[in-house]
Coordinates of N, CA and C in Angstrom, one line a residue:
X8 N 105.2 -76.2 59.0 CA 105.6 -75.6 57.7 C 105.1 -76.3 56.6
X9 N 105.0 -77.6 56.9 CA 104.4 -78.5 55.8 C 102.9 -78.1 55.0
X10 N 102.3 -78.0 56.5 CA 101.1 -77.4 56.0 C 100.8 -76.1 55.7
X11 N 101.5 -75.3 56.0 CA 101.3 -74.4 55.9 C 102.2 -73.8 53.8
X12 N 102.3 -74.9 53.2 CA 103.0 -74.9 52.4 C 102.0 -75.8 51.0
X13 N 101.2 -76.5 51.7 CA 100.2 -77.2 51.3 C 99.3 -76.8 51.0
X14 N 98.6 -75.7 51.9 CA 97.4 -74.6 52.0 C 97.8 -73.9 50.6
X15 N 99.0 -73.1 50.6 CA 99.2 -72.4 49.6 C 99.6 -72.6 48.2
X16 N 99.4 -74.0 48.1 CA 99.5 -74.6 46.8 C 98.3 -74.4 46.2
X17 N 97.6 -75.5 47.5 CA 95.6 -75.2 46.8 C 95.8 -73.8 46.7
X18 N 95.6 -72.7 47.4 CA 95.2 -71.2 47.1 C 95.3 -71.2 45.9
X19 N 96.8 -71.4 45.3 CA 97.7 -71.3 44.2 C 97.7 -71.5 42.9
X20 N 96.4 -73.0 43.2 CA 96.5 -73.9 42.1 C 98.5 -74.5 41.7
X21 N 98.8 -74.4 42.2 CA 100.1 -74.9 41.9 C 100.0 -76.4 42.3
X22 N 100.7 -77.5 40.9 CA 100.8 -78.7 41.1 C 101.6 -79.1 42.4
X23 N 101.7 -80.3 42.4 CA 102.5 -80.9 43.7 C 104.1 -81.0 43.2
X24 N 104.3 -81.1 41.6 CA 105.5 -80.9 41.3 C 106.7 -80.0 41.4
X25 N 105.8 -78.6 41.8 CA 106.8 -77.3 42.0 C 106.0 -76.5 40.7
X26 N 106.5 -74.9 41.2 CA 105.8 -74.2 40.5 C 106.6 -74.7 39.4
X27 N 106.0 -74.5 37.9 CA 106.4 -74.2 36.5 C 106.4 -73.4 35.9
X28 N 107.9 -73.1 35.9 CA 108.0 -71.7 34.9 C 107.5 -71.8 33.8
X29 N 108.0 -70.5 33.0 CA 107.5 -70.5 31.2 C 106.2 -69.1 31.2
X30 N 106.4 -68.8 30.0 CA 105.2 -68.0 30.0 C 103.9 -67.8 30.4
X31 N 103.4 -66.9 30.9 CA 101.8 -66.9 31.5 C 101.0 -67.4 30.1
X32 N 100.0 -68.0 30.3 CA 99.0 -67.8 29.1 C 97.8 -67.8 29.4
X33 N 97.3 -66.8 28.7 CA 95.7 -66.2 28.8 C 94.8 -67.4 28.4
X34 N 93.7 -67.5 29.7 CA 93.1 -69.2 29.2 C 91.8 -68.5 28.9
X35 N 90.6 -68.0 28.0 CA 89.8 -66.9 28.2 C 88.3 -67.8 28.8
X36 N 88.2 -67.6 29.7 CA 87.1 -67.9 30.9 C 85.3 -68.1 29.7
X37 N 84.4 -68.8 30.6 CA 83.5 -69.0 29.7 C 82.5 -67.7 29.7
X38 N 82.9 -66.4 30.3 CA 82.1 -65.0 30.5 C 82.9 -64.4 29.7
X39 N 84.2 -64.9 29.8 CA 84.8 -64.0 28.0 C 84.4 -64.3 26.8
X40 N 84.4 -66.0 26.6 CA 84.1 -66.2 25.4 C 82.7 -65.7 24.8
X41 N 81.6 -65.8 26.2 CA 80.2 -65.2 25.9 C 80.0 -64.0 25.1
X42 N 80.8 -62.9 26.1 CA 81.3 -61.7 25.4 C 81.7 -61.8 23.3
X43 N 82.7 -62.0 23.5 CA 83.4 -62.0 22.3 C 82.2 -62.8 21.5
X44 N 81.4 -63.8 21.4 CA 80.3 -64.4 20.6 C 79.2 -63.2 20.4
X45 N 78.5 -62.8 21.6 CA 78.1 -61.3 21.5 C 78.3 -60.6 20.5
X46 N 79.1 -60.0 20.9 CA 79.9 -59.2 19.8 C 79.8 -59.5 18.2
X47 N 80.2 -60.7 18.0 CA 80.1 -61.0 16.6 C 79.1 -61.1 16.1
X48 N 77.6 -61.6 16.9 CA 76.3 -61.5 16.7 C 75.7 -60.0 16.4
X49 N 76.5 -59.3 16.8 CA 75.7 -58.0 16.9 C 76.3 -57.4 15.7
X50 N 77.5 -57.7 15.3 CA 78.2 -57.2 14.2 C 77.5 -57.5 13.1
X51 N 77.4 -58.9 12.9 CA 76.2 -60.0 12.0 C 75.3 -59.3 11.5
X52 N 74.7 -58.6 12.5 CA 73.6 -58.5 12.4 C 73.2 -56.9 11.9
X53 N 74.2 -56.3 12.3 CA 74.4 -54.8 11.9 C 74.9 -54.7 10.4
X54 N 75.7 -55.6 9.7 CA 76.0 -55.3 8.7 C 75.1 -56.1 7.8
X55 N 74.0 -57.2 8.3 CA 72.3 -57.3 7.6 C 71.6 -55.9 7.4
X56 N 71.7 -55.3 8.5 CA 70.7 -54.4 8.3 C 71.1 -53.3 7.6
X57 N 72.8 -53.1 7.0 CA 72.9 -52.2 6.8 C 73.0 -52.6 4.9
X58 N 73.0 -54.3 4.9 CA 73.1 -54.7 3.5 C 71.4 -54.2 3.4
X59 N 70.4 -54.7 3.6 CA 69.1 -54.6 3.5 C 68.5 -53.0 2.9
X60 N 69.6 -51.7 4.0 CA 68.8 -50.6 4.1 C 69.1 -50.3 2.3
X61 N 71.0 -50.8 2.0 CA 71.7 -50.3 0.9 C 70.8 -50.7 -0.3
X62 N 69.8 -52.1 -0.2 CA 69.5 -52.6 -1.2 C 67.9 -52.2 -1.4
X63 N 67.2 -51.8 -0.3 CA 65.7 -51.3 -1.0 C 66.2 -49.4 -1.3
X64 N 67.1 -48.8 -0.8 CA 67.6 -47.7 -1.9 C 67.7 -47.8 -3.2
X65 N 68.5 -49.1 -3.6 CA 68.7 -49.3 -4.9 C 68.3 -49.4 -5.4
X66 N 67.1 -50.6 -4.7 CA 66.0 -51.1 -5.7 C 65.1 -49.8 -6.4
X67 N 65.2 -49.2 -5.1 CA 63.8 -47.8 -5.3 C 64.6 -46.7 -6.4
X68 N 65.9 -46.6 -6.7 CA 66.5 -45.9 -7.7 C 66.5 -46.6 -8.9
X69 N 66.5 -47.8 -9.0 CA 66.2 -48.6 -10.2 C 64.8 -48.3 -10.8
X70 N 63.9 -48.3 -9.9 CA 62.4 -48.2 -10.0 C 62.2 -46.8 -10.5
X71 N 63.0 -46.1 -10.1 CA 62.7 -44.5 -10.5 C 63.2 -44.2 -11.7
X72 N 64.6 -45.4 -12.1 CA 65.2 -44.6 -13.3 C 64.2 -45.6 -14.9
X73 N 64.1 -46.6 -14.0 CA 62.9 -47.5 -15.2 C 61.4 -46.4 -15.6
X74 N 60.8 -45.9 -14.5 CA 59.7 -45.2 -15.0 C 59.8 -44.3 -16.0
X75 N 61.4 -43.5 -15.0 CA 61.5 -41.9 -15.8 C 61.8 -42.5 -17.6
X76 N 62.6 -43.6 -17.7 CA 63.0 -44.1 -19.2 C 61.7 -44.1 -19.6
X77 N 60.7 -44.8 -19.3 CA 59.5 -45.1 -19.8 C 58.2 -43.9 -20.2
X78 N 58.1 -43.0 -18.9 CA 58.1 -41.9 -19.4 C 58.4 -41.4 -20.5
X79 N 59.7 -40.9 -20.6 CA 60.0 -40.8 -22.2 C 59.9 -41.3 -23.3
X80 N 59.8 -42.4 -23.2 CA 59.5 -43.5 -24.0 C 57.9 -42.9 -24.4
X81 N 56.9 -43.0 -23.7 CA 55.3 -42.3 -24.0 C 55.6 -41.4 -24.7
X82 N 56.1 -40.2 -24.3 CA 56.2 -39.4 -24.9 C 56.2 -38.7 -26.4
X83 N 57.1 -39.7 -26.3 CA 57.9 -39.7 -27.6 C 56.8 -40.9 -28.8
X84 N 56.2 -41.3 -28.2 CA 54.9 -41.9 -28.9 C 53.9 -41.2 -29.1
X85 N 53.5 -40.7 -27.9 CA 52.3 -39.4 -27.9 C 53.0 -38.2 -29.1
X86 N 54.0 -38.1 -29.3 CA 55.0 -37.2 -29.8 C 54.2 -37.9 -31.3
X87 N 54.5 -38.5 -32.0 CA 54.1 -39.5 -33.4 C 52.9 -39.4 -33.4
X88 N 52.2 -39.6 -32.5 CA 50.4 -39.5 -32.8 C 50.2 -38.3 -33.1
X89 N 51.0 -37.2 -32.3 CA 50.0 -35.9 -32.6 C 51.0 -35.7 -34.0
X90 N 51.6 -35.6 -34.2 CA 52.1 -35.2 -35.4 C 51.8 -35.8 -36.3
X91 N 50.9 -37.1 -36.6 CA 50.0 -37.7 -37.7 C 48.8 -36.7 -37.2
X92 N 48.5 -36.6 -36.5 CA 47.0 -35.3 -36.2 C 47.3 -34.1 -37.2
X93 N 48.7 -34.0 -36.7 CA 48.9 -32.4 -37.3 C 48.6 -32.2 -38.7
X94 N 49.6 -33.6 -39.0 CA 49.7 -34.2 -40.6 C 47.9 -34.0 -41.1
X95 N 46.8 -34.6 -40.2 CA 45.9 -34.5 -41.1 C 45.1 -33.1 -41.3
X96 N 45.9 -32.3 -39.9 CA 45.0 -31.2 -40.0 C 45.3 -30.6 -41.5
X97 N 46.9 -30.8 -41.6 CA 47.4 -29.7 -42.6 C 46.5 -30.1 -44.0
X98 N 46.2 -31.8 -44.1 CA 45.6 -32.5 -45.2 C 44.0 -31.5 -45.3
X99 N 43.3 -31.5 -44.3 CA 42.0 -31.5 -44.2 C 41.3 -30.5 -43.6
X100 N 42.4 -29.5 -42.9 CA 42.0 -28.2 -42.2 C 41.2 -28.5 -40.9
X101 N 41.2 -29.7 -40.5 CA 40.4 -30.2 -38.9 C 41.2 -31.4 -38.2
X102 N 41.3 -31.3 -37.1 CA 41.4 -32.5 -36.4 C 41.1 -33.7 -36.6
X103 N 41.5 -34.9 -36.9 CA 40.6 -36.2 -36.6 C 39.6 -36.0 -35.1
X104 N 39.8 -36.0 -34.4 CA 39.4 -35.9 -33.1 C 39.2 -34.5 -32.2
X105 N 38.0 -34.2 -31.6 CA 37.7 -33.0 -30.8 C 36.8 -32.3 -31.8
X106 N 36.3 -30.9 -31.2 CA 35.1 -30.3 -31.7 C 35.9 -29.2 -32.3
X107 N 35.4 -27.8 -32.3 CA 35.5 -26.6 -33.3 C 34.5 -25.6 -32.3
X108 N 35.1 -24.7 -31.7 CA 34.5 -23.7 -31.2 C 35.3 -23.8 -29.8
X109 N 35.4 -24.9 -29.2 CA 36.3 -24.7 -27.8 C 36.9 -25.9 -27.6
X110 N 37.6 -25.6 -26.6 CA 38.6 -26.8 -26.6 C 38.4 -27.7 -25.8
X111 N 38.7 -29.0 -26.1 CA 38.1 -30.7 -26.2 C 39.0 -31.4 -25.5
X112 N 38.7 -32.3 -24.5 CA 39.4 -33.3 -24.1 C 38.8 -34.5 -24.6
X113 N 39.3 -35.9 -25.5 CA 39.2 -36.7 -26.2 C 39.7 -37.8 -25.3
X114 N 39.1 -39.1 -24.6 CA 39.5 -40.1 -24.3 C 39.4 -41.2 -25.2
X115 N 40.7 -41.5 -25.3 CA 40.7 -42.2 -26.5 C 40.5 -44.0 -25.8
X116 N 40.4 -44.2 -24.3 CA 40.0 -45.4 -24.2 C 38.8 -45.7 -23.7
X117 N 37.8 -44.7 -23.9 CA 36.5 -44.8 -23.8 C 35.5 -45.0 -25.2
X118 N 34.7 -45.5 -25.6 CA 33.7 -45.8 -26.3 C 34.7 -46.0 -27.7
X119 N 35.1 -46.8 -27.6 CA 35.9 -47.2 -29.0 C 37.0 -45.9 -29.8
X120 N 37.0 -44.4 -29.1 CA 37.6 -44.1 -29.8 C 38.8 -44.0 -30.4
X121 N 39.7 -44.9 -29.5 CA 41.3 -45.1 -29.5 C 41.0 -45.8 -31.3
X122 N 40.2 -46.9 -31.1 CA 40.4 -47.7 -32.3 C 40.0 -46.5 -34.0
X123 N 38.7 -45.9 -33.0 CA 38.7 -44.7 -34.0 C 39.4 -43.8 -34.7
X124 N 40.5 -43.1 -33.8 CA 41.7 -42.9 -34.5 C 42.8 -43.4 -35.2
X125 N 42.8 -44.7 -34.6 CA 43.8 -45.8 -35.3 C 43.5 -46.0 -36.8
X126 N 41.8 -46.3 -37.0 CA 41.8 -46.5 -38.4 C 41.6 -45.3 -39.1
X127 N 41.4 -43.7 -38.5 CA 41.5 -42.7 -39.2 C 43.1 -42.0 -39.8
X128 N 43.9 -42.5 -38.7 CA 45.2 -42.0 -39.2 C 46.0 -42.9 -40.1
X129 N 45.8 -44.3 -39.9 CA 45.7 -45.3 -40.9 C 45.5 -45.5 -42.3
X130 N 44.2 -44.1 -42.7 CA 43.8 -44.4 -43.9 C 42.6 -45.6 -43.9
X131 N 42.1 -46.3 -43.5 CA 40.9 -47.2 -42.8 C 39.4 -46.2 -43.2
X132 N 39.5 -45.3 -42.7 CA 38.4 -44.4 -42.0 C 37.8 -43.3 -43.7
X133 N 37.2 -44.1 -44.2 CA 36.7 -43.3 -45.8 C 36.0 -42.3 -45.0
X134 N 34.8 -42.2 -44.1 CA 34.2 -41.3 -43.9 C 34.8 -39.9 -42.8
X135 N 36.3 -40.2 -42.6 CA 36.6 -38.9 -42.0 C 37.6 -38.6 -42.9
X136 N 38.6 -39.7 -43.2 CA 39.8 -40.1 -44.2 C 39.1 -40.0 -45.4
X137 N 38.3 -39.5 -46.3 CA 37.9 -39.9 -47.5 C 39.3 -40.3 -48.9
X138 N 40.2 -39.4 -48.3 CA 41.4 -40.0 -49.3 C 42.8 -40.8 -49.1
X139 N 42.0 -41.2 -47.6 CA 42.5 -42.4 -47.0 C 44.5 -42.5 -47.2
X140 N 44.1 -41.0 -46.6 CA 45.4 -40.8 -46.8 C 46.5 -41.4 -45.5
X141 N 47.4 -42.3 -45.5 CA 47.8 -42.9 -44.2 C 48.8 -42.5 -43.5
X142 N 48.5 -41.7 -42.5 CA 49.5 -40.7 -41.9 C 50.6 -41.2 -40.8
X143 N 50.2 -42.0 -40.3 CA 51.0 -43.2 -39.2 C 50.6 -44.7 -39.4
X144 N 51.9 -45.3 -38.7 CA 51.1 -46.6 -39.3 C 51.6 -47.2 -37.9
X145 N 50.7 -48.2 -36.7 CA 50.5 -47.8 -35.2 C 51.6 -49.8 -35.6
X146 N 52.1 -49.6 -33.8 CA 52.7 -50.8 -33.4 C 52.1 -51.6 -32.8
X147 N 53.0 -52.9 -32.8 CA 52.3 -53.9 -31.2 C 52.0 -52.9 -29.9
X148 N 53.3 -52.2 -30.0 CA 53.7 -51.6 -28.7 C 52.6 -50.5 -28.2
X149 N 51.9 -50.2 -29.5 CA 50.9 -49.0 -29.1 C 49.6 -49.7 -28.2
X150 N 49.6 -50.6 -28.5 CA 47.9 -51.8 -27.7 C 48.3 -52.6 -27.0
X151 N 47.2 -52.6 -25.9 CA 47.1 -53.3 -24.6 C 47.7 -54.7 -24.7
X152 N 46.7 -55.4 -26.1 CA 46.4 -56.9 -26.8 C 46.5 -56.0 -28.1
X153 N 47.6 -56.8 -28.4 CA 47.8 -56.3 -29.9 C 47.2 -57.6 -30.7
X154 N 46.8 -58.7 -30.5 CA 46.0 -59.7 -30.6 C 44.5 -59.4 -31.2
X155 N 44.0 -58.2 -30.4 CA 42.8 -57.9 -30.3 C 42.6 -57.1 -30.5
X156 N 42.2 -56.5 -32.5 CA 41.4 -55.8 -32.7 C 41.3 -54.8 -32.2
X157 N 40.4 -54.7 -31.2 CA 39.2 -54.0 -30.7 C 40.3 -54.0 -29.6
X158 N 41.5 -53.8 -29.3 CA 42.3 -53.3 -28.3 C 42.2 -51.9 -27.8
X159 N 42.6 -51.4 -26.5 CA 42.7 -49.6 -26.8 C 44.4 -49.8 -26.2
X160 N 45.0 -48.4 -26.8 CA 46.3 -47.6 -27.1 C 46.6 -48.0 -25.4
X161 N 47.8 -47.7 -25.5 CA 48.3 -47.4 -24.1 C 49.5 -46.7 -24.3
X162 N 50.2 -46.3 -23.2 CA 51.3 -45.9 -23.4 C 52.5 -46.2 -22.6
X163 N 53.6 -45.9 -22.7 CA 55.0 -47.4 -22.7 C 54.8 -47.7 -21.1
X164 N 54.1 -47.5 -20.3 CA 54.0 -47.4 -19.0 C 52.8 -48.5 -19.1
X165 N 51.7 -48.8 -20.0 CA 50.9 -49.8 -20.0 C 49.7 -48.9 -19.5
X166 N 49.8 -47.7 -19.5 CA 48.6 -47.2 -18.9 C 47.3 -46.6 -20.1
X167 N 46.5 -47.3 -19.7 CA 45.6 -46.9 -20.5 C 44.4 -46.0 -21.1
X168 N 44.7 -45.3 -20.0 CA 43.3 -43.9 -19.6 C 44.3 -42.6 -20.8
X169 N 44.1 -42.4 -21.5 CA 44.8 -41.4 -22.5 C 43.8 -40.6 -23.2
X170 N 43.9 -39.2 -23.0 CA 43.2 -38.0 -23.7 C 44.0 -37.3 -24.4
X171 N 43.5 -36.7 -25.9 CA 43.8 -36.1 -26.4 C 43.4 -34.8 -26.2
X172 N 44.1 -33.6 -25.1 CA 43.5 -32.2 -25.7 C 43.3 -31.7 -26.8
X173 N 42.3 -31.1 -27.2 CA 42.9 -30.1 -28.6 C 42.2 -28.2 -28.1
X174 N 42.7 -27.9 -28.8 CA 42.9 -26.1 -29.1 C 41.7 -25.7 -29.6
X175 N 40.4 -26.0 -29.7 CA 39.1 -25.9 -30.5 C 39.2 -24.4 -31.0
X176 N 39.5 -23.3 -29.9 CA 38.7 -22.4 -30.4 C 40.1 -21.2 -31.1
X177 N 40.9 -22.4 -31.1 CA 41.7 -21.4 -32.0 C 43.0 -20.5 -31.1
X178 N 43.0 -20.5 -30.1 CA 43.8 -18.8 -29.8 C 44.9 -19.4 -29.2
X179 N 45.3 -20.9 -29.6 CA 46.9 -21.2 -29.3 C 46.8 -21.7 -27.7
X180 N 46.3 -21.5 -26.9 CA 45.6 -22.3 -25.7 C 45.2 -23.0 -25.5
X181 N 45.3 -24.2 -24.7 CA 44.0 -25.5 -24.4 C 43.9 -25.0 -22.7
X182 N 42.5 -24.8 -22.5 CA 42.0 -24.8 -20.9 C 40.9 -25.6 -20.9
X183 N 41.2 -27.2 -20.8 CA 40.2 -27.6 -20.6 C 40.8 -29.4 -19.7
X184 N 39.6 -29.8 -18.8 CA 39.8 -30.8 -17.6 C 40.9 -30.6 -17.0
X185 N 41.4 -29.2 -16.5 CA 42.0 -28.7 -15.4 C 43.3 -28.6 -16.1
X186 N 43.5 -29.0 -17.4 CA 45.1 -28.2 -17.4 C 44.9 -26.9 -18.4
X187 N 46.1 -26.1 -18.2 CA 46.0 -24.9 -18.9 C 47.8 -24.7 -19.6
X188 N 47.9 -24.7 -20.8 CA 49.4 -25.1 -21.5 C 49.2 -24.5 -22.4
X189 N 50.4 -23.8 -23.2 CA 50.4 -23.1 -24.5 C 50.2 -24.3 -25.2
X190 N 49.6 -24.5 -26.5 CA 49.7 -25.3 -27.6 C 48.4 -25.3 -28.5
X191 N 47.9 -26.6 -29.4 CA 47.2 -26.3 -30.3 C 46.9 -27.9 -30.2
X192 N 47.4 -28.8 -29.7 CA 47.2 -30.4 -29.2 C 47.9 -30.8 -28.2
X193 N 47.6 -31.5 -27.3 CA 48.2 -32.3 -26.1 C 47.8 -33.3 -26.2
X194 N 48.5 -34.5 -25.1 CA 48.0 -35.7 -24.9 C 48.7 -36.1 -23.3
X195 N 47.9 -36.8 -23.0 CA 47.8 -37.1 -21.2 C 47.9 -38.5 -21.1
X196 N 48.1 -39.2 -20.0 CA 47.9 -40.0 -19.7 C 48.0 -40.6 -18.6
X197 N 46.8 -41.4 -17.9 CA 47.3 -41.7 -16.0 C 46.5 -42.9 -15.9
X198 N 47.3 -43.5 -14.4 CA 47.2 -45.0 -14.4 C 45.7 -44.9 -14.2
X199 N 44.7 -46.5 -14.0 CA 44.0 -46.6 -13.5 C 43.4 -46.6 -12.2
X200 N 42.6 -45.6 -11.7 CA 42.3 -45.5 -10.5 C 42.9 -46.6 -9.4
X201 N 43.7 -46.4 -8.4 CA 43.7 -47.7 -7.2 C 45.2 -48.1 -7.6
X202 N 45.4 -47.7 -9.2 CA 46.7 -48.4 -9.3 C 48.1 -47.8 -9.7
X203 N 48.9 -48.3 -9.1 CA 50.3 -47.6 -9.1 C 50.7 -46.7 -11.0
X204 N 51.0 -45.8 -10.8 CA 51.5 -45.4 -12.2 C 51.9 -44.0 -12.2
X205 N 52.2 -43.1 -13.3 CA 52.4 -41.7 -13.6 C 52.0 -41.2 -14.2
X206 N 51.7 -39.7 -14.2 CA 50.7 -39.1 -15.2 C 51.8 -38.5 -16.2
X207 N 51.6 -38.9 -17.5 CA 52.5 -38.7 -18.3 C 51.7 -37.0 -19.5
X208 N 52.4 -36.1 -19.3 CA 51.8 -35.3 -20.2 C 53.0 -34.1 -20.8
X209 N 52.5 -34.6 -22.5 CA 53.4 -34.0 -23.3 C 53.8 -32.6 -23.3
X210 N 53.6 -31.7 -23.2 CA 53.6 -30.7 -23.0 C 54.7 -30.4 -21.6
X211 N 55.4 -30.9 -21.1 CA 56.2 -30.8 -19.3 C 57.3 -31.8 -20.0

């Protein structure tokens, strides 16, 4: 009986002092605790990826609502230039810029003529301006290097490729370098080739 009383202590794990009452308690084994560490790892790691997805959303709506402001922002500058244009037609019965007979696309950041309009609308320009009459008067914000002279225009986006349509031949139309829009002036503008930007055009 002895032994047979001894055997089932080892089985038992029961001390040699007699069993001990009191409540059971959960001792959690080292394949539970692995589990539950698991777990917390994978949680970790799920609410990274779900901080990460929430934040290049944002960023990319930030991005979208900065351009769209800036956009308008050109605009609304392209908006000022042509209306010193208009201002001089009304002066002089012609454009500063573009031909007569059909209608013209004008880059104003090719062969100096950004600067050419600057000192024509300015009043600068005796030989197109002879009464130097000064119809706008241009900002930092309008040049690349407002430092430099011999800068060209850009617009609030920094982009520098900017054409002036005009209406040459009269009939309230411009069809020319692929756009076709009711008006009598437009103005365009798009990034440089390769590089990130938006085509901003007054008329839309």
């Amino acid at each position: 009986m002895r032994g047979l009383t001894d055997r089932l202590r080892v089985v038992c794990n029961v001390p040699e002092s007699g069993i001990e009452e009191g409540p059971a308690v959960w001792k959690p084994t080292r394949k539970r605790l692995c589990v539950r560490n698991c777990f917390s790892l994978i949680e970790v790691l799920t609410v990274v990826v779900v901080i990460a997805i929430l934040g290049s959303i944002l960023l990319s709506a930030i991005g979208s609502a900065r351009t769209a402001a800036l956009v308008s922002v050109s605009k609304t500058r392209f908006a000022q230039w042509m209306g010193a244009m208009e201002a001089f037609r009304l002066e002089y019965g012609y454009y500063p810029v573009g031909g007569v007979g059909s209608d013209s696309s004008v880059a104003l950041h090719e062969g100096g003529m950004g600067q050419r309009l600057v000192s024509i609308l300015e009043g600068r320009n005796e030989e197109v301006n002879p009464r130097r009459v000064p119809f706008i008067r241009f900002t930092d914000q309008d040049f690349a290097d407002p430092s430099d002279p011999d800068s060209v225009l850009v617009d609030a986006l920094g982009q520098r490729a900017i054409h002036v349509l005009v209406d040459g031949d009269g009939d309230g139309r411009i069809r020319v370098a692929g756009y076709d829009f009711r008006g009598s002036l437009g103005m365009v503008s798009a990034p440089d080739p390769g590089t990130p930007g938006r085509e901003v055009r007054t008329w839309e």
